[in-house]
PDB file of C-alpha atoms in Angstrom:
ATOM      1  CA  MET M1498     -23.671 -49.676 -87.022  1.00 58.00           C
ATOM      2  CA  GLY M1499     -23.725 -46.643 -85.468  1.00 73.00           C
ATOM      3  CA  THR M1500     -26.175 -44.580 -84.360  1.00 83.00           C
ATOM      4  CA  LEU M1501     -28.400 -42.133 -86.207  1.00 79.00           C
ATOM      5  CA  SER M1502     -26.604 -38.965 -85.318  1.00 81.00           C
ATOM      6  CA  GLU M1503     -23.216 -40.520 -85.878  1.00 84.00           C
ATOM      7  CA  LEU M1504     -23.997 -41.449 -89.377  1.00 81.00           C
ATOM      8  CA  LEU M1505     -25.195 -37.781 -90.170  1.00 78.00           C
ATOM      9  CA  GLU M1506     -22.205 -36.967 -89.067  1.00 82.00           C
ATOM     10  CA  LYS M1507     -20.350 -38.730 -91.809  1.00 83.00           C
ATOM     11  CA  CYS M1508     -22.717 -37.220 -94.353  1.00 81.00           C
ATOM     12  CA  SER M1509     -22.310 -35.004 -97.142  1.00 87.00           C
ATOM     13  CA  PRO M1510     -23.789 -31.689 -96.587  1.00 87.00           C
ATOM     14  CA  GLU M1511     -26.017 -32.558 -99.905  1.00 90.00           C
ATOM     15  CA  MET M1512     -27.035 -35.835 -98.272  1.00 88.00           C
ATOM     16  CA  ARG M1513     -28.011 -34.203 -94.938  1.00 86.00           C
ATOM     17  CA  GLN M1514     -30.271 -31.794 -96.765  1.00 90.00           C
ATOM     18  CA  GLU M1515     -32.058 -34.818 -98.655  1.00 90.00           C
ATOM     19  CA  ILE M1516     -32.540 -36.622 -95.240  1.00 88.00           C
ATOM     20  CA  ASP M1517     -33.669 -33.595 -93.839  1.00 89.00           C
ATOM     21  CA  GLU M1518     -36.731 -33.132 -96.762  1.00 93.00           C
ATOM     22  CA  GLU M1519     -37.158 -36.799 -96.479  1.00 92.00           C
ATOM     23  CA  VAL M1520     -37.849 -36.641 -92.827  1.00 91.00           C
ATOM     24  CA  GLU M1521     -39.980 -33.668 -93.124  1.00 93.00           C
ATOM     25  CA  LYS M1522     -42.284 -35.472 -95.676  1.00 94.00           C
ATOM     26  CA  LEU M1523     -42.663 -38.310 -93.414  1.00 92.00           C
ATOM     27  CA  ARG M1524     -43.382 -36.037 -90.460  1.00 90.00           C
ATOM     28  CA  GLU M1525     -46.354 -34.030 -92.634  1.00 89.00           C
ATOM     29  CA  GLU M1526     -47.554 -37.563 -93.657  1.00 88.00           C
ATOM     30  CA  VAL M1527     -47.804 -39.205 -90.235  1.00 85.00           C
ATOM     31  CA  MET M1528     -49.402 -35.806 -88.907  1.00 82.00           C
ATOM     32  CA  ALA M1529     -51.920 -35.596 -91.945  1.00 83.00           C
ATOM     33  CA  SER M1530     -52.907 -39.223 -91.024  1.00 81.00           C
ATOM     34  CA  LEU M1531     -53.554 -38.511 -87.190  1.00 74.00           C
ATOM     35  CA  GLY M1532     -56.251 -36.156 -88.860  1.00 68.00           C
ATOM     36  CA  PRO M1533     -56.703 -32.655 -87.032  1.00 62.00           C
ATOM     37  CA  ALA M1534     -55.042 -31.659 -84.097  1.00 59.00           C
ATOM     38  CA  GLU M1535     -58.273 -31.138 -82.214  1.00 57.00           C
ATOM     39  CA  ASN M1536     -59.496 -34.843 -82.158  1.00 53.00           C
ATOM     40  CA  ILE M1537     -55.846 -35.705 -80.551  1.00 54.00           C
ATOM     41  CA  ALA M1538     -55.995 -33.205 -77.903  1.00 54.00           C
ATOM     42  CA  THR M1539     -59.581 -34.077 -76.857  1.00 54.00           C
ATOM     43  CA  GLY M1540     -58.995 -37.571 -77.623  1.00 53.00           C
ATOM     44  CA  GLN M1541     -62.170 -40.286 -78.038  1.00 53.00           C
ATOM     45  CA  ASP M1542     -61.831 -41.176 -74.765  1.00 54.00           C
ATOM     46  CA  ASP M1543     -61.594 -38.915 -71.590  1.00 55.00           C
ATOM     47  CA  THR M1544     -58.111 -38.923 -69.716  1.00 55.00           C
ATOM     48  CA  SER M1545     -60.168 -37.991 -66.480  1.00 55.00           C
ATOM     49  CA  THR M1546     -61.718 -41.324 -66.426  1.00 57.00           C
ATOM     50  CA  LEU M1547     -58.335 -43.063 -66.465  1.00 59.00           C
ATOM     51  CA  VAL M1548     -56.874 -41.071 -63.615  1.00 61.00           C
ATOM     52  CA  PRO M1549     -58.029 -41.513 -59.761  1.00 63.00           C
ATOM     53  CA  GLN M1550     -60.089 -38.298 -58.724  1.00 62.00           C
ATOM     54  CA  MET M1551     -59.948 -36.979 -55.131  1.00 63.00           C
ATOM     55  CA  PRO M1552     -63.378 -37.380 -53.444  1.00 63.00           C
TER      56      PRO M1552
END
Protein backbone atom coordinates (compact mmCIF):
# COMPACT_ATOMS: atom_id res chain seq x y z
CA MET A 1 0.00 0.00 0.00
CA GLY A 2 1.50 3.32 -1.07
CA THR A 3 1.44 6.59 0.73
CA LEU A 4 -1.48 8.93 0.20
CA SER A 5 0.54 11.17 -2.12
CA GLU A 6 1.60 8.16 -4.22
CA LEU A 7 -2.02 7.10 -4.52
CA LEU A 8 -3.06 10.63 -5.45
CA GLU A 9 -0.42 10.74 -8.20
CA LYS A 10 -1.98 7.64 -9.78
CA CYS A 11 -5.48 9.14 -9.62
CA SER A 12 -7.09 10.81 -12.57
CA PRO A 13 -7.60 14.59 -12.27
CA GLU A 14 -11.34 13.96 -11.85
CA MET A 15 -10.73 11.59 -8.96
CA ARG A 16 -8.30 14.02 -7.40
CA GLN A 17 -10.89 16.81 -7.65
CA GLU A 18 -13.46 14.59 -5.95
CA ILE A 19 -11.03 13.69 -3.17
CA ASP A 20 -10.15 17.36 -2.64
CA GLU A 21 -13.85 18.21 -2.32
CA GLU A 22 -14.39 15.39 0.19
CA VAL A 23 -11.38 16.48 2.24
CA GLU A 24 -12.64 20.07 2.24
CA LYS A 25 -16.08 18.92 3.46
CA LEU A 26 -14.53 16.85 6.23
CA ARG A 27 -12.27 19.71 7.25
CA GLU A 28 -15.28 22.03 7.52
CA GLU A 29 -17.18 19.44 9.58
CA VAL A 30 -14.25 19.04 11.96
CA MET A 31 -13.82 22.80 12.35
CA ALA A 32 -17.56 23.17 12.99
CA SER A 33 -17.54 20.41 15.61
CA LEU A 34 -14.60 22.04 17.38
CA GLY A 35 -16.69 25.16 17.86
CA PRO A 36 -15.71 28.81 17.51
CA ALA A 37 -12.01 29.56 17.16
CA GLU A 38 -12.06 31.77 20.27
CA ASN A 39 -12.75 28.72 22.43
CA ILE A 40 -9.76 26.94 20.94
CA ALA A 41 -7.51 29.99 21.29
CA THR A 42 -8.42 30.77 24.90
CA GLY A 43 -9.08 27.18 25.92
CA GLN A 44 -10.88 26.06 29.06
CA ASP A 45 -7.71 25.82 31.10
CA ASP A 46 -4.98 28.41 31.07
CA THR A 47 -1.84 26.96 29.50
CA SER A 48 0.35 29.24 31.62
CA THR A 49 -0.40 26.96 34.59
CA LEU A 50 1.26 24.09 32.70
CA VAL A 51 4.50 26.01 32.22
CA PRO A 52 6.69 26.55 35.28
CA GLN A 53 6.85 30.28 35.89
CA MET A 54 10.13 32.02 36.65
CA PRO A 55 10.05 33.63 40.11
